[in-house]
mmCIF file of C-alpha atoms in Angstrom:
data_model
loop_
_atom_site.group_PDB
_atom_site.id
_atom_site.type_symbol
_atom_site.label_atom_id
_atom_site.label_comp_id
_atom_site.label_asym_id
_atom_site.label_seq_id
_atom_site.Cartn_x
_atom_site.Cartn_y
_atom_site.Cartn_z
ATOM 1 C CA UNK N 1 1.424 0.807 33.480
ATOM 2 C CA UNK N 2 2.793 -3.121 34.209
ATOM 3 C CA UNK N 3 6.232 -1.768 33.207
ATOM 4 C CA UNK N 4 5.857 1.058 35.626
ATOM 5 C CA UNK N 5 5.092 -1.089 37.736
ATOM 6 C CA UNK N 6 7.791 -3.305 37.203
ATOM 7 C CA UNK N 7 10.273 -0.715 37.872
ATOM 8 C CA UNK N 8 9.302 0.295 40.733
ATOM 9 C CA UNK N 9 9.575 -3.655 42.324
ATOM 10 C CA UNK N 10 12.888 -3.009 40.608
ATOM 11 C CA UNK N 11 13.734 -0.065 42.362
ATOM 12 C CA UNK N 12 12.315 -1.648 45.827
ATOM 13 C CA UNK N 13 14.041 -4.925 45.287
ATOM 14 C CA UNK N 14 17.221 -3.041 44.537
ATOM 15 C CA UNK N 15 16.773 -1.061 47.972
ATOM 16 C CA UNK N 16 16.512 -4.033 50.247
ATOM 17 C CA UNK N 17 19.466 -6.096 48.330
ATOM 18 C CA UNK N 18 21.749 -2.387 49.709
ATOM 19 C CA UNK N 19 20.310 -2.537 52.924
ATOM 20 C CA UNK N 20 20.933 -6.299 53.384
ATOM 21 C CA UNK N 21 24.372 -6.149 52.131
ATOM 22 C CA UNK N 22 25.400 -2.742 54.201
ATOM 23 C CA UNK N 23 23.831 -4.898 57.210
ATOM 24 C CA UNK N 24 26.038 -8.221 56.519
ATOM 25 C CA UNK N 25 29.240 -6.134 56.062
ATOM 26 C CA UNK N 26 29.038 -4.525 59.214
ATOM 27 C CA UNK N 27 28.548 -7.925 60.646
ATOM 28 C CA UNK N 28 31.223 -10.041 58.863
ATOM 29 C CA UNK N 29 33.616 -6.783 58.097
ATOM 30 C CA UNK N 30 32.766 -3.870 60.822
ATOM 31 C CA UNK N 31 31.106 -0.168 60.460
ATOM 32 C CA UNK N 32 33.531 1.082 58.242
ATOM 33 C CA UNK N 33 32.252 -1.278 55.195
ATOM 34 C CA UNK N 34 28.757 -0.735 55.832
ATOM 35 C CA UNK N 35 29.598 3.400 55.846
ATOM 36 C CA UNK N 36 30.968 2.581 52.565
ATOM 37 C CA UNK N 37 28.180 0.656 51.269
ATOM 38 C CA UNK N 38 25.595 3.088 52.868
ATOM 39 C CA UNK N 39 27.746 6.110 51.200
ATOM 40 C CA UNK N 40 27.382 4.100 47.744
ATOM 41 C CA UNK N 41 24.017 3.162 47.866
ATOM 42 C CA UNK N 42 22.284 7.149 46.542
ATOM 43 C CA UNK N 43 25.393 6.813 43.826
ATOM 44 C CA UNK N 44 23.845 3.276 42.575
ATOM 45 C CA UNK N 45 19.978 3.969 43.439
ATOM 46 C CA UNK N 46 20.475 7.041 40.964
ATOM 47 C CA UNK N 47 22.482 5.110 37.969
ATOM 48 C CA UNK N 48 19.276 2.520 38.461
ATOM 49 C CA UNK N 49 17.194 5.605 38.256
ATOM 50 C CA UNK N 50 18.882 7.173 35.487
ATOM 51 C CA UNK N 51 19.396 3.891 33.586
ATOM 52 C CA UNK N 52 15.682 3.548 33.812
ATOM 53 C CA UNK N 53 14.494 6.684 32.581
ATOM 54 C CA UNK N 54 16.843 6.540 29.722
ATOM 55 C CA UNK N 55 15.837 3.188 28.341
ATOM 56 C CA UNK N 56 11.962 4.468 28.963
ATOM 57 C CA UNK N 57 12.593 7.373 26.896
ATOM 58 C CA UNK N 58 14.327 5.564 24.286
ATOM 59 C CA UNK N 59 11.491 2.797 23.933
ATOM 60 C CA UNK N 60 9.001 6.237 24.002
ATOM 61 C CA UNK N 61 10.600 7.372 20.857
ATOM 62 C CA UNK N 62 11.135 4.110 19.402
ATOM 63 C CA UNK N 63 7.422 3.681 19.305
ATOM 64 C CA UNK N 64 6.648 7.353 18.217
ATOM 65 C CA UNK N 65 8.816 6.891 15.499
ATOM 66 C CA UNK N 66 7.091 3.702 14.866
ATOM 67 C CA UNK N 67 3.422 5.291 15.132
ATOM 68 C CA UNK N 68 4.814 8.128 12.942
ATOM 69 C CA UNK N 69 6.335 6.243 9.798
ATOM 70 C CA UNK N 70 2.577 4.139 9.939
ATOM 71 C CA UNK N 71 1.339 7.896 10.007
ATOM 72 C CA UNK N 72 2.811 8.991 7.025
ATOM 73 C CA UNK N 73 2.342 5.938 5.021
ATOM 74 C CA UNK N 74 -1.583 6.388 5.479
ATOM 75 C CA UNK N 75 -1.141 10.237 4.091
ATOM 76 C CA UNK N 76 1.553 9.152 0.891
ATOM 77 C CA UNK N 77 -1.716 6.794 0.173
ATOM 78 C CA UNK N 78 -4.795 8.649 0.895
ATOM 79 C CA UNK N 79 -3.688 12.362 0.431
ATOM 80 C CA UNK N 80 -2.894 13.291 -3.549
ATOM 81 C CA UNK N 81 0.063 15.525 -3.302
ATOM 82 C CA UNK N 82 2.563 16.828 -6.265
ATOM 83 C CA UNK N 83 5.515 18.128 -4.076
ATOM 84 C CA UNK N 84 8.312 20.558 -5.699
ATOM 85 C CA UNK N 85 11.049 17.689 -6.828
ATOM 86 C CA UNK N 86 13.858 19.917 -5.398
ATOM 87 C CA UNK N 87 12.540 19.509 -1.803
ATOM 88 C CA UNK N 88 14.665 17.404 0.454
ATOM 89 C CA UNK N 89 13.633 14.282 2.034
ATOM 90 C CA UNK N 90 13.488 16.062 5.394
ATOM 91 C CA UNK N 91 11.227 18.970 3.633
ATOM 92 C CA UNK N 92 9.211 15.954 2.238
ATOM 93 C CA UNK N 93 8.395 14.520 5.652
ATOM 94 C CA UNK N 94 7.853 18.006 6.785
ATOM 95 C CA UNK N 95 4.779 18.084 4.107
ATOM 96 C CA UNK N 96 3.456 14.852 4.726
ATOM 97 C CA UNK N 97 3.432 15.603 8.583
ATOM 98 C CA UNK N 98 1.193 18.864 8.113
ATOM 99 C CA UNK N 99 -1.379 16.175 6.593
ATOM 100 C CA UNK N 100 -1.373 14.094 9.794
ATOM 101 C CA UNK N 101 -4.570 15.643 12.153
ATOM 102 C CA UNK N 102 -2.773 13.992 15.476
ATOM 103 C CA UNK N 103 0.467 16.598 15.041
ATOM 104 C CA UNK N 104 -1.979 19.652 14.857
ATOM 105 C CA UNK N 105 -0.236 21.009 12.015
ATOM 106 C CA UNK N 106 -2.437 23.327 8.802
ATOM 107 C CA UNK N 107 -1.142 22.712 5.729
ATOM 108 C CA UNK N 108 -2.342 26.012 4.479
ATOM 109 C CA UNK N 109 0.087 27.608 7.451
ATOM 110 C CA UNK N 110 3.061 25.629 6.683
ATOM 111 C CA UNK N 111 5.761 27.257 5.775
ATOM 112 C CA UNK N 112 6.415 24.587 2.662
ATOM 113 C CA UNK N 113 3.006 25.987 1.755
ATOM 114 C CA UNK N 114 4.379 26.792 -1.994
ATOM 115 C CA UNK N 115 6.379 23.672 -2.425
ATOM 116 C CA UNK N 116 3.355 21.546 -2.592
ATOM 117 C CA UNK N 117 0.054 21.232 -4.047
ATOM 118 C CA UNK N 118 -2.573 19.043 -2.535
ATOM 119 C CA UNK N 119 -4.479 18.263 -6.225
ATOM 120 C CA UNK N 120 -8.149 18.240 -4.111
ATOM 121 C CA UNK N 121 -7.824 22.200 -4.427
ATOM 122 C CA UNK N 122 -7.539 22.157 -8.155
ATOM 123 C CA UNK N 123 -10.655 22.467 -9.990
ATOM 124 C CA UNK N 124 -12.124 19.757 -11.362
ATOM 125 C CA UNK N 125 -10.985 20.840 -15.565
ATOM 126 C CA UNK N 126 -7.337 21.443 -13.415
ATOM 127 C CA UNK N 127 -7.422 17.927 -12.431
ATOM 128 C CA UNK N 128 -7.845 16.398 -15.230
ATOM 129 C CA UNK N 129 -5.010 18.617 -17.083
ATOM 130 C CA UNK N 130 -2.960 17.150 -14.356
ATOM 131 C CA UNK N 131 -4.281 13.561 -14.723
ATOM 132 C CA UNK N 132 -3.125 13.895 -18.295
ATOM 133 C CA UNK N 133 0.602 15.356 -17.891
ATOM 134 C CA UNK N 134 0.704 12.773 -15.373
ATOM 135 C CA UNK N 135 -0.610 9.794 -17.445
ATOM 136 C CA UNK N 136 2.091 10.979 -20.664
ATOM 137 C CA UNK N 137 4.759 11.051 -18.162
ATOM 138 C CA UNK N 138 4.208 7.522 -16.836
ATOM 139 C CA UNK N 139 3.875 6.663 -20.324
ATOM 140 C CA UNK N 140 7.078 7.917 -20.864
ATOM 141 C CA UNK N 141 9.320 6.281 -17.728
ATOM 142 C CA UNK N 142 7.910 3.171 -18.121
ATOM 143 C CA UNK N 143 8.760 3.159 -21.668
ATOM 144 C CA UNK N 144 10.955 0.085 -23.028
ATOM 145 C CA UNK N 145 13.054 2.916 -24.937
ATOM 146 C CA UNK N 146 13.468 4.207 -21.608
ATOM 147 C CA UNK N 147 14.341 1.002 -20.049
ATOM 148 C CA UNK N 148 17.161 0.719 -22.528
ATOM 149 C CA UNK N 149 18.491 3.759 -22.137
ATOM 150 C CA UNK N 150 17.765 5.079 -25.543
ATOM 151 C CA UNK N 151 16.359 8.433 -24.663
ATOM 152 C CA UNK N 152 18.051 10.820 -22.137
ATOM 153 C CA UNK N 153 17.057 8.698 -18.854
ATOM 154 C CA UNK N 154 18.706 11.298 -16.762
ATOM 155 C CA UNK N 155 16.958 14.258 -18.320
ATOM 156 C CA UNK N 156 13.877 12.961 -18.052
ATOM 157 C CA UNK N 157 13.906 11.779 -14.409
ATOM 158 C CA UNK N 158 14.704 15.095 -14.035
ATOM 159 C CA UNK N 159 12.499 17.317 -16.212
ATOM 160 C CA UNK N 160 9.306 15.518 -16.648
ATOM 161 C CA UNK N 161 9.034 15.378 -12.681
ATOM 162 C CA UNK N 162 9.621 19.494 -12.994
ATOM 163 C CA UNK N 163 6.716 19.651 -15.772
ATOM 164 C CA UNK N 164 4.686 17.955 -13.559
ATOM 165 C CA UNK N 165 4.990 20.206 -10.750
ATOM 166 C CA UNK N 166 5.204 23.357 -12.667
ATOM 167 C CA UNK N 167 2.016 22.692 -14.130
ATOM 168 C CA UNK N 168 0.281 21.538 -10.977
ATOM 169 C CA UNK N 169 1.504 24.690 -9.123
ATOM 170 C CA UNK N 170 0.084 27.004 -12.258
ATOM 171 C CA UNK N 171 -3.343 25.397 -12.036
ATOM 172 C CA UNK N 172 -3.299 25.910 -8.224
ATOM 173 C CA UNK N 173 -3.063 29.501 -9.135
ATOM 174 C CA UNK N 174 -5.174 29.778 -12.274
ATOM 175 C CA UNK N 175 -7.500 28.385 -10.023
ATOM 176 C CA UNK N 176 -7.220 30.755 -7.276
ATOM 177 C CA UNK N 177 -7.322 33.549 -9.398
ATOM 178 C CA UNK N 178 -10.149 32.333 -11.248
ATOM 179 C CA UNK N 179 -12.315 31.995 -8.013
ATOM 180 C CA UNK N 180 -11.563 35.955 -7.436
ATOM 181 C CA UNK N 181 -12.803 36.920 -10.437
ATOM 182 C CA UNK N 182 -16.674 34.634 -10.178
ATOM 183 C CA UNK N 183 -16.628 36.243 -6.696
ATOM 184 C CA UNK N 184 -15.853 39.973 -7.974
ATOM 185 C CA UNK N 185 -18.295 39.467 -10.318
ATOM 186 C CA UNK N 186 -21.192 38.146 -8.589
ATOM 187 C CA UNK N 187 -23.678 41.337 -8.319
ATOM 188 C CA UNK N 188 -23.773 44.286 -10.295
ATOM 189 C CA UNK N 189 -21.313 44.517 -12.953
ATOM 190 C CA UNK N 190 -20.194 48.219 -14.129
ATOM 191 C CA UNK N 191 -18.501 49.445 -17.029
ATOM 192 C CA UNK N 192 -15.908 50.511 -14.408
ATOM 193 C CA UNK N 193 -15.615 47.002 -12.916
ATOM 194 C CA UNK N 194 -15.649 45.157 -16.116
ATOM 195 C CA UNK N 195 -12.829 46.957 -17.456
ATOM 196 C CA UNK N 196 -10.762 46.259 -14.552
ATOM 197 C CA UNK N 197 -11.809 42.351 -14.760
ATOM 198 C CA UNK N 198 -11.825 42.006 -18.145
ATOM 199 C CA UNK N 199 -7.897 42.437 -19.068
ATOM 200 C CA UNK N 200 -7.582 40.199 -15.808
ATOM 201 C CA UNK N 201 -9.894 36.997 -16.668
ATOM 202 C CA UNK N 202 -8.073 37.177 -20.222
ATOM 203 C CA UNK N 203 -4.872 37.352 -18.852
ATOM 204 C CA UNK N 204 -6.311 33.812 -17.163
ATOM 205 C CA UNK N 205 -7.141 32.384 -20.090
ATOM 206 C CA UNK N 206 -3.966 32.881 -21.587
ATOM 207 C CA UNK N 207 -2.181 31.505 -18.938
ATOM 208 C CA UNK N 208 -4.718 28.330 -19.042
ATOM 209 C CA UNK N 209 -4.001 27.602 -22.731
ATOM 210 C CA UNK N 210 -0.513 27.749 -22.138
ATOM 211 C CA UNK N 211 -0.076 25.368 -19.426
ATOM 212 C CA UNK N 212 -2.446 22.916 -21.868
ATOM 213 C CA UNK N 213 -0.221 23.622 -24.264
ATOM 214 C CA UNK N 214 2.256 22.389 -22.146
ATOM 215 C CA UNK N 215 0.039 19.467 -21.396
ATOM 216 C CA UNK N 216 -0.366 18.626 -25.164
ATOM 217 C CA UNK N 217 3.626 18.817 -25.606
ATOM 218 C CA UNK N 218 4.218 16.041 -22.835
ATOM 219 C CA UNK N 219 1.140 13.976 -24.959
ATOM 220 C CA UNK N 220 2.534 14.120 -28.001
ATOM 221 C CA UNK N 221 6.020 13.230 -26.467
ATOM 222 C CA UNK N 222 4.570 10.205 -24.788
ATOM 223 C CA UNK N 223 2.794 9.322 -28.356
ATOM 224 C CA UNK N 224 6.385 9.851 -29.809
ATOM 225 C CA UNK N 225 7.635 7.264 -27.199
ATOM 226 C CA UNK N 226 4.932 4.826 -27.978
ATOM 227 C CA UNK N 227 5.425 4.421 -31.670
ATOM 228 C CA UNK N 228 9.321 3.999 -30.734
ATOM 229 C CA UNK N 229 8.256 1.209 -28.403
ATOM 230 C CA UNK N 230 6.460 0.046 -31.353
ATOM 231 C CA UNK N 231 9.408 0.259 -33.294
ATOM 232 C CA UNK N 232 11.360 -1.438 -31.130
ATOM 233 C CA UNK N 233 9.017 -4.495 -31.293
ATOM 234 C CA UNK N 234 9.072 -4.306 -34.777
ATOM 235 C CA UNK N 235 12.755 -4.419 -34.915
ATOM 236 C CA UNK N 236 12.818 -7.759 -32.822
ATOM 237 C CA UNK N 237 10.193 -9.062 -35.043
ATOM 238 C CA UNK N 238 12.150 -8.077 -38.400
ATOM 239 C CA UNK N 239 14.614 -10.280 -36.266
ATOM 240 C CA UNK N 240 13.317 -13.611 -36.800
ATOM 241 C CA UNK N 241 12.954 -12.977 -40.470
ATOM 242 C CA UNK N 242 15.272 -15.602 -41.301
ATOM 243 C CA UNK N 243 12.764 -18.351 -39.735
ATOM 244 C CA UNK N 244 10.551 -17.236 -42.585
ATOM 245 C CA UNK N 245 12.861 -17.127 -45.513
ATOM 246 C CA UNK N 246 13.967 -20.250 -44.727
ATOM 247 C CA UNK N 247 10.183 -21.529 -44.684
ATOM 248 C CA UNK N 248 9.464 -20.029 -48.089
ATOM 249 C CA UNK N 249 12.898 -21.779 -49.036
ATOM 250 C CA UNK N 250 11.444 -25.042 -48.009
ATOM 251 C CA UNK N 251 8.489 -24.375 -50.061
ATOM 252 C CA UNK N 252 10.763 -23.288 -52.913
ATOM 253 C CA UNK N 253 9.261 -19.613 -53.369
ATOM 254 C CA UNK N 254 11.889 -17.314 -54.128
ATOM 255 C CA UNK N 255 9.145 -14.948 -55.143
ATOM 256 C CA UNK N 256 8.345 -14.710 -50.944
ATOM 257 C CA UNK N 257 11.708 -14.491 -50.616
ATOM 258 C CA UNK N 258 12.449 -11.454 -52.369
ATOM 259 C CA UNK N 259 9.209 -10.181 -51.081
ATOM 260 C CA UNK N 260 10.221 -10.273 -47.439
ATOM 261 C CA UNK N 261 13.402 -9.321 -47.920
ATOM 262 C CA UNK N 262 12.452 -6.146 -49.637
ATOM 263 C CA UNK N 263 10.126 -5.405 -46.891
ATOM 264 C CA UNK N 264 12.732 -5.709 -44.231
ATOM 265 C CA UNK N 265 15.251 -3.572 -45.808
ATOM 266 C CA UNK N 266 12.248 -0.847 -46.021
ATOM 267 C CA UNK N 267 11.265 -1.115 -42.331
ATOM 268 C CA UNK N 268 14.814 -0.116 -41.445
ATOM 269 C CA UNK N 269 14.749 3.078 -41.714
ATOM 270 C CA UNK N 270 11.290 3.404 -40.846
ATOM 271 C CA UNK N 271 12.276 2.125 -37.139
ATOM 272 C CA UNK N 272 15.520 4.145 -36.985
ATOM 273 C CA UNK N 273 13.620 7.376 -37.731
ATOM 274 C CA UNK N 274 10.618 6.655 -35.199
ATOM 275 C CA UNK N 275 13.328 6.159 -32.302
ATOM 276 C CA UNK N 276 15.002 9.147 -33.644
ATOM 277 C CA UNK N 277 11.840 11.263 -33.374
ATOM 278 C CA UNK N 278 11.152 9.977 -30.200
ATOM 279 C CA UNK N 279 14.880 11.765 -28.636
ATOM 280 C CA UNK N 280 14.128 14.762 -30.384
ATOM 281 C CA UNK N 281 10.428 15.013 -29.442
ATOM 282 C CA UNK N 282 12.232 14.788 -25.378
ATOM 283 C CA UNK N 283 14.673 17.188 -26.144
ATOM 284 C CA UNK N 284 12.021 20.128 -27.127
ATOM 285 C CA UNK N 285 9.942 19.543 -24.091
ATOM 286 C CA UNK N 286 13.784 21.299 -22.334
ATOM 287 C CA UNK N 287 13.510 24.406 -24.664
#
């Protein structure tokens, strides 16, 4: 309102600065200067006008856009979403906007509507399936065999996202299916009924064990990565071996010696194979 305001004393100002100048040209220069400045005046009054609604506009959308990215922040924080990884950045704003009540906008209408699942409408034994891929998978890419590049870093940023969201979108469904079935067979249950449901809930609980299987697969991955993590701080404790040799040398026991020397040419291998397993664990989850 005060800037409203404020252009308008603008605008009024502006007026009487035209008028006052059209009046002391046709004093100091004659009528044909003040028809001039007269004939300008609309020309300027509108640029001011124009000028004016364009900078109003432009501070409009700066705070929309403002009010919008605060908006969408609240929803990446306090709405649980798994979003298809292929979905653009635009798309991805697109989702998070159908979860802000202001815009009007039902996530159940939108047309990303199978690109994303919101993980409240999982039930609560789909949940934690998807607490669990997720919990292997962060396992996994905050692994220090990740951070040093000794698995495929680029195929998993780019699968283990996908298994994520594969499974999240088959529990959506298992679980949508799943409440057809309890409400088809709430009441009377004939033979007729039962062997149209039957063949159906199985057909579920197929699809259920699969997707844990899937579940299990990233697990045992992520235990694969731990004991190469393990490995790997193994390996820089085999390391400093020396410092102990050449304590037990001080002490003159060349019985330690041979001891801890054998030891470390055992471990080796051991650590080369449990990195080893750890890449080829990541490569099945691809098959």
């Amino acid at each position: 309102m005060a800037r409203g305001w404020g252009w308008a004393l603008a605008s009024l100002v502006a007026s009487v600065g035209v008028l006052l100048t059209g009046f002391t040209l046709f004093v100091e220069l004659g009528p044909i200067a003040a028809v001039i400045v007269v004939l300008l005046a609309p020309i300027i009054l509108c640029g001011f006008v124009v000028a004016h609604d364009v900078l109003r506009h432009r501070a409009l959308s700066q705070e929309e856009a403002l009010r919008l990215d605060r908006e969408r922040e609240h929803v990446r924080r306090t709405v649980d979403l798994v979003l298809d990884p292929e979905l653009s950045a635009e798309q991805r704003l697109a989702v998070l906007d159908c979860h802000i009540p202001r815009l009007g906008r039902d996530p159940r209408a939108s047309p990303l509507r199978e690109r994303f699942v919101a993980v409240a409408e999982l039930s609560p034994p789909g949940r934690a399936l998807l607490e669990r891929a997720r919990r292997a998978v962060n396992i996994v890419q905050r692994s220090e065999a990740m951070r040093r590049h000794l698995l495929d870093v680029v195929a998993n940023e780019v699968l283990l996202p996908r298994q994520v969201w594969e499974i999240a979108r088959l529990l959506r469904v298992q679980h949508e299916l799943q409440h057809e079935q309890d409400t088809a067979r709430h009441g009377l249950v004939t033979d007729e009924l039962r062997a149209v449901l039957d063949p159906q809930q199985e057909a579920l609980d197929r699809s259920l064990a699969a997707v844990t299987a899937r579940v299990e697969g990233l697990e045992r991955y992520a235990r694969r990565v731990q004991e190469a993590d393990a490995a790997l701080r193994a390996r820089e404790a085999l390391d400093n071996n020396h410092k102990y040799r050449a304590l037990l040398a001080a002490t003159d026991d060349a019985e330690g010696m041979a001891a801890l020397t054998a030891h470390g040419d055992a471990l080796e291998e051991t650590l080369a194979r449990s990195v080893r397993e750890a890449i080829e664990a990541g490569q099945t989850l691809a098959l």
